Coordinates of C-alpha atoms in Angstrom, one line a residue:
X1 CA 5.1 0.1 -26.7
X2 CA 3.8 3.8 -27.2
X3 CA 5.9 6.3 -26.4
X4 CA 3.9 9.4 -24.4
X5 CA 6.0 12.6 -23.3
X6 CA 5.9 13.1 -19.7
X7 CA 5.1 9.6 -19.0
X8 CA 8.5 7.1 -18.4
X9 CA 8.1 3.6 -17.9
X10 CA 10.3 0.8 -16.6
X11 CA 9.8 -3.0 -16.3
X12 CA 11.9 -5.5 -14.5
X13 CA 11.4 -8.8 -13.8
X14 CA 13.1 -10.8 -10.9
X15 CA 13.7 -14.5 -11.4
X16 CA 14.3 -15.5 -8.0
X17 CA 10.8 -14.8 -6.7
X18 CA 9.0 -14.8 -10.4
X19 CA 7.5 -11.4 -10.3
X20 CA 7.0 -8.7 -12.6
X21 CA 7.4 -4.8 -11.6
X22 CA 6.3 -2.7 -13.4
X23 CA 6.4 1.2 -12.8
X24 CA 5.0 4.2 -14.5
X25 CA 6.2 7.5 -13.5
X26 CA 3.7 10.4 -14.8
X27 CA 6.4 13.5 -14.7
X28 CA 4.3 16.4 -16.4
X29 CA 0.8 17.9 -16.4
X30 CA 0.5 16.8 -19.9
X31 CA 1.4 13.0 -19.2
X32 CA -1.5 13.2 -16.6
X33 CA -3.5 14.7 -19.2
X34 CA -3.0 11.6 -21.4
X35 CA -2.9 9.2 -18.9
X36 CA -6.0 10.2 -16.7
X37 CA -4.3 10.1 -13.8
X38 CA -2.2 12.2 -11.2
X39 CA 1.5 13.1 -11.6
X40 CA 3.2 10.8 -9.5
X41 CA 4.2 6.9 -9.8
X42 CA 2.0 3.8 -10.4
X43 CA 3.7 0.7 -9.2
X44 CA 2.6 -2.8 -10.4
X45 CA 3.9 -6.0 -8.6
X46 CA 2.7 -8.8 -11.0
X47 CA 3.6 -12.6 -9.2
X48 CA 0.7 -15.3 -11.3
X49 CA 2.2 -18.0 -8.5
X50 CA 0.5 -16.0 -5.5
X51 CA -2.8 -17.3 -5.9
X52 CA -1.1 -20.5 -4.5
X53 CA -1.3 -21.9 -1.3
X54 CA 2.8 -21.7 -0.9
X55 CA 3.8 -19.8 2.2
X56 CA 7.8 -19.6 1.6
X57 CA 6.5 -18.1 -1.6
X58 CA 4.0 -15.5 0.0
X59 CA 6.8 -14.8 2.0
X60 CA 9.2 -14.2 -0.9
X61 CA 6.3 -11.7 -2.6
X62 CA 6.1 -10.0 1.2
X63 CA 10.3 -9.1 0.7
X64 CA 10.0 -7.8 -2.5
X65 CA 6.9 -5.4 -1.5
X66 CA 8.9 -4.6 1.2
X67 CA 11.4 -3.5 -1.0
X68 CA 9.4 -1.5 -3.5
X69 CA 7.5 0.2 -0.6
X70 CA 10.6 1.2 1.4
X71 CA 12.0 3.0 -2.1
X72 CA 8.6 4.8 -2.2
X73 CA 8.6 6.4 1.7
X74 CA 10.6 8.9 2.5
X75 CA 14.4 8.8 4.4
X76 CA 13.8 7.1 7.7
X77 CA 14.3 9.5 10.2
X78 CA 14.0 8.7 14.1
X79 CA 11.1 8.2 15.4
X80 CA 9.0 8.1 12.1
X81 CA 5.3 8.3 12.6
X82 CA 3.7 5.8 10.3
X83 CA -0.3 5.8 10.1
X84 CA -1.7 2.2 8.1
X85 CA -5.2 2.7 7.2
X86 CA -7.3 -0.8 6.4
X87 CA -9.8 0.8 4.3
X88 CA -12.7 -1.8 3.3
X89 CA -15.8 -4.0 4.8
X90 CA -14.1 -6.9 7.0
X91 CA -17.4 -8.6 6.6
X92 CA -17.4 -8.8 3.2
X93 CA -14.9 -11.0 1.7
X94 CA -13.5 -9.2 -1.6
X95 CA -13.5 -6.0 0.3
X96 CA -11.9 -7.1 3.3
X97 CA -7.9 -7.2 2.0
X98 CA -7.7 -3.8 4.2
X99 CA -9.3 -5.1 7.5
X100 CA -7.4 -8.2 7.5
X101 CA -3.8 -6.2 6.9
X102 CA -4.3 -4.2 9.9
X103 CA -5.3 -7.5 11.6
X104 CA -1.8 -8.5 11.2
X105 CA 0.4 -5.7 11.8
X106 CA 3.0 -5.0 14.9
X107 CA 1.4 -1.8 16.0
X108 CA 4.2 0.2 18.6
X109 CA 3.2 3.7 18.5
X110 CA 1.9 3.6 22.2
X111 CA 4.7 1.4 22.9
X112 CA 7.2 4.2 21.9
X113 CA 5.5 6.8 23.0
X114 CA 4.9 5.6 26.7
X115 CA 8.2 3.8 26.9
X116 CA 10.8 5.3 24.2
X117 CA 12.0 3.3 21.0
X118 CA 14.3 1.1 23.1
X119 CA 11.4 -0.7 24.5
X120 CA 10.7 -2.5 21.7
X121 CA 14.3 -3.1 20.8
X122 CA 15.1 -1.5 17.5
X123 CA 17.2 1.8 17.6
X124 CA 15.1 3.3 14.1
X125 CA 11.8 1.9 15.3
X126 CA 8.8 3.5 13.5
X127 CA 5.6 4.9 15.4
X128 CA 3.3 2.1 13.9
X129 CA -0.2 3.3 14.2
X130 CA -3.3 1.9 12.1
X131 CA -6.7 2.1 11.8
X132 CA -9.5 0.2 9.9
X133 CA -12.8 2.7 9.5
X134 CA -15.4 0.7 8.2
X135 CA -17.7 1.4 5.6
X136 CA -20.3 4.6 5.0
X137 CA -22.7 1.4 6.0
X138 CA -21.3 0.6 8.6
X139 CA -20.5 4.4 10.1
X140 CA -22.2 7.0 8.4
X141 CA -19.6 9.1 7.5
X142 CA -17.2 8.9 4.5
X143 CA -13.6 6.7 5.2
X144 CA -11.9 9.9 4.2
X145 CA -13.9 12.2 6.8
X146 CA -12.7 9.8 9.5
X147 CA -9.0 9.7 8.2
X148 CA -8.4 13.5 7.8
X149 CA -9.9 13.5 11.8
X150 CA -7.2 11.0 12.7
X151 CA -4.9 12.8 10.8
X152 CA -5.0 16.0 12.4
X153 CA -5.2 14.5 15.8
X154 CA -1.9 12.6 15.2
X155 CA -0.1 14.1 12.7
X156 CA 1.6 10.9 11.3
X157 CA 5.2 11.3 9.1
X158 CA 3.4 8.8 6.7
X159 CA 0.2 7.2 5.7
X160 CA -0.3 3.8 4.0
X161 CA -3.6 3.1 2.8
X162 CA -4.6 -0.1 1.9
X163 CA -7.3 -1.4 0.0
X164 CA -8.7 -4.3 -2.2
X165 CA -8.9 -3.4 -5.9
X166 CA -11.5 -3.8 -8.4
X167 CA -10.1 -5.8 -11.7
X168 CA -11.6 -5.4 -14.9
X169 CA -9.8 -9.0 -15.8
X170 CA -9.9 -11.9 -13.7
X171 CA -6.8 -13.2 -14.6
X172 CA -5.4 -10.7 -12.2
X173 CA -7.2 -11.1 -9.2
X174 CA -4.7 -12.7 -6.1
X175 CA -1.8 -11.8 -8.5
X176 CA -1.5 -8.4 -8.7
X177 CA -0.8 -5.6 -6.2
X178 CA -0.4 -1.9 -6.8
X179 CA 1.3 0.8 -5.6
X180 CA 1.2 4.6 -6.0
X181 CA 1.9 7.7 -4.4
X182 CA -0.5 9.9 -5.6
X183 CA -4.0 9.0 -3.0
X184 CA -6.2 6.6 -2.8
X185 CA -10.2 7.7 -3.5
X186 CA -12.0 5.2 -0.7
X187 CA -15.3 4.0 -2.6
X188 CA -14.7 4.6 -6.1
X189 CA -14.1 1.4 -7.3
X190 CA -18.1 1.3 -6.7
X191 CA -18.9 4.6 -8.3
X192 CA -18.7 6.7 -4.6

């Protein structure tokens, strides 16, 4: 393994639920230099066994990214505003991971709003908001046009983007999920 100043890197691999982490933190200007990419830190969950059809497992993988993406928001605080964005083309399969996510998600920030925290029972219950904003084909405007809209509207403590991934190896396609806190750039997996 090479060794690149500004640029730490830490591996761990968790036998109970067979999956791999893997995360880069890029600490200086220079490592972002070498590395092409932003300072900040590149998470890599790596599970070959979720391509499966095994629920309990899925469910296991679903923990464990709960786990790494709680350590990468910030300190809960009361009443945390939380904005998921299901970036993609629901109608086309490989690019609809980010539909389909919002599809499934407990959305309460109208809940809490209207009615306080309490009505959905949890004393530290986030402001869940999402939203899924289609395609420049489908809209006409750029996903990111129609986020920074939403954004200034709502002002949300937190975003979470979400978004299928282009692989350059098929091997890790259904096995490999990534995290990072830098941005997300909606579109340039196709050269937009």
């Amino acid at each position: 393994q090479i060794e690149i100043p500004g640029v730490a890197v830490e591996e761990t691999y968790d036998d109970m639920c067979e999956v791999r982490v893997t995360t880069v933190r890029i600490e200086t200007e220079n490592g972002a230099a070498v590395m092409g990419k932003p300072v900040g830190n590149y998470i890599t969950l790596e599970a070959p066994k979720m391509a499966e059809a095994d629920e309990s497992y899925h469910r296991e993988i679903s923990g464990k990214l709960m786990e790494v993406l709680e350590g990468c928001l910030p300190e809960k605080e009361d009443g945390q505003s939380i904005l998921i964005i299901g970036l993609g083309n629901r109608n086309v399969t490989p690019d609809a991971l980010g539909p389909l996510v919002v599809e499934h998600l407990d959305i309460t920030r109208h809940l809490v709003k209207e009615y306080g925290k309490y009505a959905i029972g949890v004393d530290d219950a986030p402001m869940i908001s999402a939203v899924v904003p289609g395609v420049m084909g489908q809209t006409g405007m750029e996903s990111a046009e129609i986020v920074r809209g939403i954004v200034s509207e709502t002002n949300p403590d937190v975003i979470i983007a979400v978004d299928a991934l282009a692989a350059r190896n098929s091997k890790r396609l259904n096995r490999t999920i990534q995290i990072a806190d830098t941005g997300i750039h909606p579109g340039s997996g196709v050269v937009n």
